[in-house]
Amino acid sequence: MDKELIQKLANYTHHAEKEKQEIKKITADLYPELTIDEAYLVQEELVRQKLEEGLTIVGPKMGITSEAKMKQMNVDNPIYGYVFDNMVVEEGEPVSVSNYIHPKIEPEIGFVLKKDLEGPGVTALDVLLATEYVFPAVEIIDSRYENFNFTLPDVIADNTSAAGAIFGTYLRKPEELELDVVGVTLAINGEIKSLGAGAAVLGHPANSVARLANMLSEKGEMVKAGQPILTGGVTAAVPISPGDYVQVKYGGLGDVSFAVKE
């Protein structure tokens, strides 16, 4: 895959994100043979373009972290992308749908490490020992592709649908909670739309961070201390619309609430 094609595909998804216009997936016409490895090259170029524009990486995010979803997509590993500073919505601030194409939200359990983690061979125990604190979070995903219709390489090339993040301010030490049994409910306008537990994320959210460290090590990179890490959706993603009031409650880990506006 030559550099010119990598740039072309990164430009394609980047432009769609900036213009808030949905596009056909890359594998539909543009480059049907796109592989997972090639998709990460496109993602790297997309990240480079964003950094060149003056944006900064806040932290990594994981996707396809449900065992059922991995089986459905016939993959052995979850996927990763990056949250940038322009994507962060401060807790308590409204979320404006005009910033997105067709946004959905996912409750997540976030981690911040006190020391860098470098694979291979990182385990969930390594992650827990290296964790400064965990926190409640809500990720806003917004695939640039029509109808959220994509293959795995497509979504990787689109920075795993990363669009927004709300980082809750209720912080706990990981040893204070059994993260696999932390229950989560997502309610919109008082009606529960989705629920789950921490075990929905690869059996335990720490497994997600371990997978991330081991995947990044293949590129000579590591999970850095101090960066918020989104470990993957605890519940199914739910669409949001103007006028919605969202309340996400986490057992023993506080809650995150916000209004949705035009």
PDB file of C-alpha atoms in Angstrom, residues 143-236:
ATOM      1  CA  SER A 143     -19.129   6.707  12.356  1.00  0.00           C
ATOM      2  CA  ARG A 144     -18.508   8.791   9.285  1.00  0.00           C
ATOM      3  CA  TYR A 145     -19.989   5.966   7.199  1.00  0.00           C
ATOM      4  CA  GLU A 146     -23.588   5.816   6.002  1.00  0.00           C
ATOM      5  CA  ASN A 147     -25.909   4.105   8.505  1.00  0.00           C
ATOM      6  CA  PHE A 148     -22.978   3.019  10.703  1.00  0.00           C
ATOM      7  CA  ASN A 149     -22.338   0.386   8.024  1.00  0.00           C
ATOM      8  CA  PHE A 150     -18.711  -0.723   7.912  1.00  0.00           C
ATOM      9  CA  THR A 151     -16.258  -3.608   7.982  1.00  0.00           C
ATOM     10  CA  LEU A 152     -13.560  -3.862  10.630  1.00  0.00           C
ATOM     11  CA  PRO A 153     -10.850  -2.259   8.427  1.00  0.00           C
ATOM     12  CA  ASP A 154     -13.271   0.575   7.574  1.00  0.00           C
ATOM     13  CA  VAL A 155     -13.897   1.484  11.208  1.00  0.00           C
ATOM     14  CA  ILE A 156     -10.188   1.313  12.099  1.00  0.00           C
ATOM     15  CA  ALA A 157      -9.398   3.714   9.240  1.00  0.00           C
ATOM     16  CA  ASP A 158     -12.099   6.040  10.633  1.00  0.00           C
ATOM     17  CA  ASN A 159     -10.337   6.236  14.030  1.00  0.00           C
ATOM     18  CA  THR A 160     -12.841   3.700  15.415  1.00  0.00           C
ATOM     19  CA  SER A 161     -15.751   6.182  15.131  1.00  0.00           C
ATOM     20  CA  ALA A 162     -14.190   8.428  17.823  1.00  0.00           C
ATOM     21  CA  ALA A 163     -16.134  11.677  18.102  1.00  0.00           C
ATOM     22  CA  GLY A 164     -16.526  12.735  21.723  1.00  0.00           C
ATOM     23  CA  ALA A 165     -15.912  11.859  25.353  1.00  0.00           C
ATOM     24  CA  ILE A 166     -17.227  12.944  28.724  1.00  0.00           C
ATOM     25  CA  PHE A 167     -14.899  12.031  31.562  1.00  0.00           C
ATOM     26  CA  GLY A 168     -16.688  11.738  34.901  1.00  0.00           C
ATOM     27  CA  THR A 169     -15.011  13.212  37.951  1.00  0.00           C
ATOM     28  CA  TYR A 170     -15.850  10.447  40.435  1.00  0.00           C
ATOM     29  CA  LEU A 171     -12.491   8.718  40.922  1.00  0.00           C
ATOM     30  CA  ARG A 172     -11.878   5.394  42.676  1.00  0.00           C
ATOM     31  CA  LYS A 173      -8.870   3.169  43.262  1.00  0.00           C
ATOM     32  CA  PRO A 174      -9.305  -0.109  41.338  1.00  0.00           C
ATOM     33  CA  GLU A 175      -8.955  -2.175  44.534  1.00  0.00           C
ATOM     34  CA  GLU A 176     -12.040  -0.409  45.955  1.00  0.00           C
ATOM     35  CA  LEU A 177     -14.309  -2.015  43.355  1.00  0.00           C
ATOM     36  CA  GLU A 178     -14.899  -5.304  41.606  1.00  0.00           C
ATOM     37  CA  LEU A 179     -14.827  -3.743  38.168  1.00  0.00           C
ATOM     38  CA  ASP A 180     -16.250  -6.783  36.393  1.00  0.00           C
ATOM     39  CA  VAL A 181     -19.470  -6.569  38.419  1.00  0.00           C
ATOM     40  CA  VAL A 182     -19.913  -2.784  38.361  1.00  0.00           C
ATOM     41  CA  GLY A 183     -23.456  -2.386  37.030  1.00  0.00           C
ATOM     42  CA  VAL A 184     -24.254   0.377  34.551  1.00  0.00           C
ATOM     43  CA  THR A 185     -27.627   1.772  33.462  1.00  0.00           C
ATOM     44  CA  LEU A 186     -28.134   4.273  30.659  1.00  0.00           C
ATOM     45  CA  ALA A 187     -31.410   6.201  30.851  1.00  0.00           C
ATOM     46  CA  ILE A 188     -32.759   8.812  28.451  1.00  0.00           C
ATOM     47  CA  ASN A 189     -35.548  11.069  29.711  1.00  0.00           C
ATOM     48  CA  GLY A 190     -35.995   8.736  32.674  1.00  0.00           C
ATOM     49  CA  GLU A 191     -36.371   5.555  30.608  1.00  0.00           C
ATOM     50  CA  ILE A 192     -33.656   2.895  30.810  1.00  0.00           C
ATOM     51  CA  LYS A 193     -32.402   2.246  27.288  1.00  0.00           C
ATOM     52  CA  SER A 194     -29.438  -0.017  27.974  1.00  0.00           C
ATOM     53  CA  LEU A 195     -27.721  -1.764  30.853  1.00  0.00           C
ATOM     54  CA  GLY A 196     -24.708  -3.929  31.489  1.00  0.00           C
ATOM     55  CA  ALA A 197     -21.785  -4.720  33.767  1.00  0.00           C
ATOM     56  CA  GLY A 198     -18.031  -4.284  33.588  1.00  0.00           C
ATOM     57  CA  ALA A 199     -17.617  -7.930  32.564  1.00  0.00           C
ATOM     58  CA  ALA A 200     -19.111  -7.011  29.167  1.00  0.00           C
ATOM     59  CA  VAL A 201     -15.705  -5.485  28.384  1.00  0.00           C
ATOM     60  CA  LEU A 202     -13.539  -8.530  27.614  1.00  0.00           C
ATOM     61  CA  GLY A 203     -14.551 -10.162  30.910  1.00  0.00           C
ATOM     62  CA  HIS A 204     -12.981  -7.293  32.903  1.00  0.00           C
ATOM     63  CA  PRO A 205     -12.111  -3.736  31.794  1.00  0.00           C
ATOM     64  CA  ALA A 206      -8.468  -4.254  32.856  1.00  0.00           C
ATOM     65  CA  ASN A 207      -8.220  -6.917  30.129  1.00  0.00           C
ATOM     66  CA  SER A 208      -8.985  -4.184  27.611  1.00  0.00           C
ATOM     67  CA  VAL A 209      -6.059  -2.042  28.791  1.00  0.00           C
ATOM     68  CA  ALA A 210      -3.785  -5.108  28.728  1.00  0.00           C
ATOM     69  CA  ARG A 211      -4.819  -5.870  25.142  1.00  0.00           C
ATOM     70  CA  LEU A 212      -4.145  -2.254  24.201  1.00  0.00           C
ATOM     71  CA  ALA A 213      -0.639  -2.366  25.701  1.00  0.00           C
ATOM     72  CA  ASN A 214       0.135  -5.615  23.891  1.00  0.00           C
ATOM     73  CA  MET A 215      -1.238  -4.383  20.552  1.00  0.00           C
ATOM     74  CA  LEU A 216       0.675  -1.097  20.783  1.00  0.00           C
ATOM     75  CA  SER A 217       3.890  -2.978  21.579  1.00  0.00           C
ATOM     76  CA  GLU A 218       3.793  -4.426  18.053  1.00  0.00           C
ATOM     77  CA  LYS A 219       4.459  -0.859  16.851  1.00  0.00           C
ATOM     78  CA  GLY A 220       7.034  -0.143  19.544  1.00  0.00           C
ATOM     79  CA  GLU A 221       4.566   2.012  21.482  1.00  0.00           C
ATOM     80  CA  MET A 222       3.180   1.861  25.017  1.00  0.00           C
ATOM     81  CA  VAL A 223       0.203   2.922  27.109  1.00  0.00           C
ATOM     82  CA  LYS A 224       1.257   6.126  28.833  1.00  0.00           C
ATOM     83  CA  ALA A 225       0.764   7.127  32.438  1.00  0.00           C
ATOM     84  CA  GLY A 226      -1.602  10.037  33.033  1.00  0.00           C
ATOM     85  CA  GLN A 227      -3.704   9.584  29.887  1.00  0.00           C
ATOM     86  CA  PRO A 228      -7.387   8.676  30.272  1.00  0.00           C
ATOM     87  CA  ILE A 229      -8.044   5.329  28.594  1.00  0.00           C
ATOM     88  CA  LEU A 230     -11.545   4.420  27.396  1.00  0.00           C
ATOM     89  CA  THR A 231     -11.858   0.648  27.702  1.00  0.00           C
ATOM     90  CA  GLY A 232     -14.945  -0.014  25.539  1.00  0.00           C
ATOM     91  CA  GLY A 233     -18.713   0.062  25.803  1.00  0.00           C
ATOM     92  CA  VAL A 234     -20.280  -1.569  28.873  1.00  0.00           C
ATOM     93  CA  THR A 235     -23.692  -1.467  27.162  1.00  0.00           C
ATOM     94  CA  ALA A 236     -24.884  -1.300  23.584  1.00  0.00           C
TER      95      ALA A 236
END
